[in-house]
Tab-separated table of C-alpha atoms in Angstrom:
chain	number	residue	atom	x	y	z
A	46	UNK	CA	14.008	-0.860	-17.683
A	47	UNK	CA	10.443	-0.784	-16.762
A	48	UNK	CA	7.877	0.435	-19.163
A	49	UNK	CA	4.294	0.505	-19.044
A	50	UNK	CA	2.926	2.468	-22.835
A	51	UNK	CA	-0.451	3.458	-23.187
A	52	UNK	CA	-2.294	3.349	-26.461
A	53	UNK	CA	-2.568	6.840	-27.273
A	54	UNK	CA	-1.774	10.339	-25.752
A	55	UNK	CA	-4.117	12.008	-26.704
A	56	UNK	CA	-7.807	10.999	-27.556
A	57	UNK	CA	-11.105	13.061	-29.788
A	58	UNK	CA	-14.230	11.372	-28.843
A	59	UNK	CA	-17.937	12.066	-29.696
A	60	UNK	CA	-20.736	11.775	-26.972
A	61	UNK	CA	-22.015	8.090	-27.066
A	62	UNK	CA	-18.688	6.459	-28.706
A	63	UNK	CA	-17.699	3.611	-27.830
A	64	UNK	CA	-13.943	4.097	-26.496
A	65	UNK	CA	-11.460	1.337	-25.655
A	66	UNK	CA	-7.941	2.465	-23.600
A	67	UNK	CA	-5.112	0.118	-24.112
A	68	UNK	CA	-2.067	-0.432	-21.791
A	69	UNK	CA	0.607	-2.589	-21.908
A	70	UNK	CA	3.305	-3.115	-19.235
A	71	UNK	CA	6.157	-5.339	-19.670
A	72	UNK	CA	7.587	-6.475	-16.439
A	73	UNK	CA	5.680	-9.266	-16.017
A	74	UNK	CA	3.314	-7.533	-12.925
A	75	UNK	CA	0.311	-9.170	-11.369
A	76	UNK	CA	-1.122	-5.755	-10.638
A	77	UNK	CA	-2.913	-3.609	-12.923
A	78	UNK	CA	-4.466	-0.113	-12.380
A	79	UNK	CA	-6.732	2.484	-14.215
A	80	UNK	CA	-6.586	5.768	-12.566
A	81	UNK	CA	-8.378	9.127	-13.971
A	82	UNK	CA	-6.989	12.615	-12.765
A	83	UNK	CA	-8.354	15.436	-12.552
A	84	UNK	CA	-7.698	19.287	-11.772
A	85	UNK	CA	-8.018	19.966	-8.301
A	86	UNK	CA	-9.656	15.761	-7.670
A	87	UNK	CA	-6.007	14.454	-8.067
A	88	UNK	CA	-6.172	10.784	-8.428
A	89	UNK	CA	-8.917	8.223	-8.519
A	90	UNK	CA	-8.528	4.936	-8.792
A	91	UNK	CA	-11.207	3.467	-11.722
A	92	UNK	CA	-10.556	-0.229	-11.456
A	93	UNK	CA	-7.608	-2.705	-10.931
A	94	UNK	CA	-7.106	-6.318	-11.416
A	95	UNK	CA	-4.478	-8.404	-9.851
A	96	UNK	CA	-4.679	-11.342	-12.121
A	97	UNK	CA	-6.172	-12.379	-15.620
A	98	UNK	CA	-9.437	-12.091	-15.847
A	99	UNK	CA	-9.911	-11.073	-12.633
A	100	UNK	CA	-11.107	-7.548	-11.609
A	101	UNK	CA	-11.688	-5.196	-9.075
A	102	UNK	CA	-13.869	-2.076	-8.658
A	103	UNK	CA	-12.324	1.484	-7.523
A	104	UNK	CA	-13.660	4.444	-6.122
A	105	UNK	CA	-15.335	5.896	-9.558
A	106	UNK	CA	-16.047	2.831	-11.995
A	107	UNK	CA	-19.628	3.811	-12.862
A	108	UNK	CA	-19.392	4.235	-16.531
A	109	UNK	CA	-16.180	2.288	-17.365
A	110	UNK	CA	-15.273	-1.630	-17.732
A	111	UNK	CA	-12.517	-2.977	-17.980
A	112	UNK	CA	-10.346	-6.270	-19.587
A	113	UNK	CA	-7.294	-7.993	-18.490
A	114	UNK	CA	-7.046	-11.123	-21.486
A	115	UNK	CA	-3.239	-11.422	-20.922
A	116	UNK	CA	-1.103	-10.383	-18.292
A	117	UNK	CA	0.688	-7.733	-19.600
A	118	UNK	CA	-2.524	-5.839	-20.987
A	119	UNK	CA	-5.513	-4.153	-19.629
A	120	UNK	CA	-8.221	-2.193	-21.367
A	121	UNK	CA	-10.105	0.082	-19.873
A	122	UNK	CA	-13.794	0.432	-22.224
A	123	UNK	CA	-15.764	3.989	-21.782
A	124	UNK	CA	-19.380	1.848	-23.334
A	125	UNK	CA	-21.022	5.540	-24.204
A	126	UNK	CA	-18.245	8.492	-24.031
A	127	UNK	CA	-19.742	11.068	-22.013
A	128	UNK	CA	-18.656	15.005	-21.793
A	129	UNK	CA	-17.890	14.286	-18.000
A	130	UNK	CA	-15.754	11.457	-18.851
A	131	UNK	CA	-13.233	14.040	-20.375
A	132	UNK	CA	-9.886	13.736	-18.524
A	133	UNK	CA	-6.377	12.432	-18.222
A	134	UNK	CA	-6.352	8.621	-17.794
A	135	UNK	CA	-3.097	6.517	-16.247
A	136	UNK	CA	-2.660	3.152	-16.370
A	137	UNK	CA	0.163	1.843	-13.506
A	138	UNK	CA	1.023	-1.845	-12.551
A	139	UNK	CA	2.811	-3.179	-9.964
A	140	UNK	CA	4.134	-6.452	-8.269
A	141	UNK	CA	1.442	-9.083	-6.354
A	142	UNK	CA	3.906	-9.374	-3.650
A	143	UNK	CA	3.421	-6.250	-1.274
A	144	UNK	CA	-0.546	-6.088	-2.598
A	145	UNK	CA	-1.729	-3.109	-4.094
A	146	UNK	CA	0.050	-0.698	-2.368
A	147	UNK	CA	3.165	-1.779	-3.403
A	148	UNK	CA	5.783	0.808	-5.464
A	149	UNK	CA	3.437	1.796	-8.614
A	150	UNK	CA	4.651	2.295	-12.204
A	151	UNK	CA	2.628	4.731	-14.330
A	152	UNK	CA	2.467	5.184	-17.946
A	153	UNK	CA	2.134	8.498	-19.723
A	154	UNK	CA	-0.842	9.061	-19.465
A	155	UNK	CA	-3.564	9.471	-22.520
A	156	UNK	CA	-5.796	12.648	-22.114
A	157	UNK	CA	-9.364	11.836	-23.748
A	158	UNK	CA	-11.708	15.007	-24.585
A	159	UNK	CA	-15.173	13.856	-25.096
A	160	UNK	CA	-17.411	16.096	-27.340
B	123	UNK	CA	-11.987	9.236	-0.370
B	124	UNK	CA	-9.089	11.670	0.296
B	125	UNK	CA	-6.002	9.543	2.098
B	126	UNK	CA	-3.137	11.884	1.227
B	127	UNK	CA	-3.620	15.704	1.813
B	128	UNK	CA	-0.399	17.728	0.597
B	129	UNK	CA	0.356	21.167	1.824
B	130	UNK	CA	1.235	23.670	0.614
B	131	UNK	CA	-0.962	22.962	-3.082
B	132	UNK	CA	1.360	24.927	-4.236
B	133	UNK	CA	4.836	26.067	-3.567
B	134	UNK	CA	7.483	28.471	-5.506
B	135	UNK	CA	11.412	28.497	-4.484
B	136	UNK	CA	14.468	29.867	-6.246
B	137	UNK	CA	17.128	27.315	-7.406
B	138	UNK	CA	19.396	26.067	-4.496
B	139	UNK	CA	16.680	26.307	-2.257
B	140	UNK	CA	15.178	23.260	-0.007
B	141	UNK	CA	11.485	22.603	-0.810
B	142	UNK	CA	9.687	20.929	2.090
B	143	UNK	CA	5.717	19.281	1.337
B	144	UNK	CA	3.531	17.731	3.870
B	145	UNK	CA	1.514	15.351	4.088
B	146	UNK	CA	-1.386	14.001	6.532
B	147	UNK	CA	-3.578	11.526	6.306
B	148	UNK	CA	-6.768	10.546	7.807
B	149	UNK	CA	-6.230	6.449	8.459
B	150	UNK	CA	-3.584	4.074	9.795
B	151	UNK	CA	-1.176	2.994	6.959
B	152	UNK	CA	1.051	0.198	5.769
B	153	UNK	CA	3.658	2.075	3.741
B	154	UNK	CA	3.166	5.799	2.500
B	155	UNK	CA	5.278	6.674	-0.737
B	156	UNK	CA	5.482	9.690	-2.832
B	157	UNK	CA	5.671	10.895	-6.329
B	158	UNK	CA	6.674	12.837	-9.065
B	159	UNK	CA	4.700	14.286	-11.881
B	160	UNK	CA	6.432	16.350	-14.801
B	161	UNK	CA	3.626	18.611	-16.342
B	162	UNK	CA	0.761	16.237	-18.640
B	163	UNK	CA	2.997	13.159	-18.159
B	164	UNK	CA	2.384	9.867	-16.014
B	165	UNK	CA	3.550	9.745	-12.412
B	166	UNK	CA	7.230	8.606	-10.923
B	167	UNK	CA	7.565	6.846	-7.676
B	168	UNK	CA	10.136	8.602	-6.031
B	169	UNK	CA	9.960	7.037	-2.657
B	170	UNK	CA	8.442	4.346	0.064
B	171	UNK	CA	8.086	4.895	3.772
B	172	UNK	CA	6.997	1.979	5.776
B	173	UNK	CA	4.779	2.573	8.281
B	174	UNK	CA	7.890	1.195	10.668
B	175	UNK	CA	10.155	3.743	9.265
B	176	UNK	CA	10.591	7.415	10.935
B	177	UNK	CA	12.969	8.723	8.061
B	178	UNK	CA	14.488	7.599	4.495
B	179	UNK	CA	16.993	9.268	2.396
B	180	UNK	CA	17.204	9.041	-1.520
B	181	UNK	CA	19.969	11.537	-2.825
B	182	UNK	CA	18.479	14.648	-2.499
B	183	UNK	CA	15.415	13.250	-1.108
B	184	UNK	CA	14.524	13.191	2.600
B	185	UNK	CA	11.124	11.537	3.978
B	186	UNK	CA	10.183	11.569	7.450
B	187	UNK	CA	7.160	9.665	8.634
B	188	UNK	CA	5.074	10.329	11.803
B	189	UNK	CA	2.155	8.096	12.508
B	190	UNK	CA	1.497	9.625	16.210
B	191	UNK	CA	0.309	12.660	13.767
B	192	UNK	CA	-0.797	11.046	10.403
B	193	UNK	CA	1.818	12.489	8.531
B	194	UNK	CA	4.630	13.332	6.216
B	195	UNK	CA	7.184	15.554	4.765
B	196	UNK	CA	9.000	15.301	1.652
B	197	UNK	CA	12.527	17.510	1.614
B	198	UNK	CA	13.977	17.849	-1.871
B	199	UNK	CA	17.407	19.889	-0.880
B	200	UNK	CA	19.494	22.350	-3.202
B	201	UNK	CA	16.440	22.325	-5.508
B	202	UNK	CA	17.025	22.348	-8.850
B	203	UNK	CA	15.095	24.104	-12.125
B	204	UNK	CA	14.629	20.033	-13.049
B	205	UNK	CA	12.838	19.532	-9.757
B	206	UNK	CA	9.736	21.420	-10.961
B	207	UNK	CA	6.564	19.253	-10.993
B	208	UNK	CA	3.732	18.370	-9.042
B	209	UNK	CA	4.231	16.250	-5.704
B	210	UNK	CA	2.014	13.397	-4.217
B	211	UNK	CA	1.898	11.527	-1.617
B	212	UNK	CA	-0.040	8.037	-1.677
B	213	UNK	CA	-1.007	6.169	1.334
B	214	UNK	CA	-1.475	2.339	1.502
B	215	UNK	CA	-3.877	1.537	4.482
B	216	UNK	CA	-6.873	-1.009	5.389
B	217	UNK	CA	-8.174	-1.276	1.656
B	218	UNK	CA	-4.538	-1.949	0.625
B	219	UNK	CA	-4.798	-0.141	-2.316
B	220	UNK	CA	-2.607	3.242	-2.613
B	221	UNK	CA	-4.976	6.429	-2.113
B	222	UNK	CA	-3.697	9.678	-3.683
B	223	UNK	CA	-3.633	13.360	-2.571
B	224	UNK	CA	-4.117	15.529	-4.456
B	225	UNK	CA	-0.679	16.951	-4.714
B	226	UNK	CA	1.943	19.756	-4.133
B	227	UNK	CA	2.873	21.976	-7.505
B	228	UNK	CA	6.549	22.837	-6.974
B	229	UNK	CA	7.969	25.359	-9.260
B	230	UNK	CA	11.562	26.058	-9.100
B	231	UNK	CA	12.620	29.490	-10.500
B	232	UNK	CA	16.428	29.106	-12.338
């Protein structure tokens, strides 16, 4: 069955922490995606990457960076937690074949609250 | 930038009833698909429409796709307590990445 976990669920930060989101997915996909959501916004994508190493940037990523060392894991780094950084983040993944907008498959989400 | 728009944003029904969401969208698109989010959890893909496609049925599920009009419906029939969640559509066009709306919240009253 597929299964992509994220690190935690739910997240305490202080202003100017250094955060790190994990996610792992284990169905072997190319794709990898770091969405933020919030009330009333609905989805935005952060970053994705389609291979190791590599990276692209979304619609929001001031702020964030992110790391794909191994396929089946990518970080996504807040450098200095900000109060405007507090939301609900999802990691999905999906096959290469199809691109990006192929079927998506979301974790659970972790919801961060920055103080 | 907004590809999905969902109407209603909001949408109450009593159990047994159909629920019907729509969708339009603002550029031409490869595939639109929509899912399924159960309150503070991650999102479910419920569904893909190619942009070839005019209708797809998944159980209870029913999709039409017009692309004359830029848009979609999602038909969840004999709706079901379970069925409560919030409903997005996600379209795939030029960028080829999936762009979200911002999503229908279905509740379902047993």
């Amino acid at each position: 069955d597929v299964k992509v976990t994220q690190s935690s669920r739910y997240l305490v930060k202080r202003t100017g922490e250094k955060v790190f989101l994990e996610c792992v997915q284990d169905m072997d996909h190319e794709n990898m995606f770091w969405y933020r959501q919030d009330p009333g916004l609905g989805l935005r994508l952060i970053y994705f990457s389609y291979d190791v190493k590599m990276k692209e940037k979304g619609d929001i990523p001031e702020g964030y960076s992110v790391s794909r060392e191994k396929k089946e894991r990518f970080s996504l780094i807040l450098e200095s937690a900000s109060t405007n950084q507090t939301s609900m983040y999802l990691c999905a993944s999906s096959l290469l074949e199809g691109g990006p907008g192929e079927t998506q498959y979301f974790g659970p989400g972790t919801r961060l609250l920055v103080l | 930038s907004q590809q999905g728009e969902e109407d209603p944003q909001a949408l109450s029904i009593q159990e047994g009833e159909n629920a019907t969401m729509n969708c339009s969208y603002k550029t031409s698109i490869n595939n639109l698909q929509w899912y399924r989010q159960n309150s503070g959890r991650g999102l479910v893909h419920l569904i893909l429409i190619r942009s070839n496609e005019r209708e797809k049925h998944s159980g209870r599920l029913r999709v039409t796709l017009d692309t004359s009009k830029k848009s979609s419906s999602l038909l969840i029939t004999a709706s079901r307590a379970a069925d409560t969640a919030s409903y997005f559509c996600a379209g795939q066009g030029g960028s080829e990445k999936l762009v979200f709306g911002k999503g229908t919240k279905l509740t379902v009253n047993p």
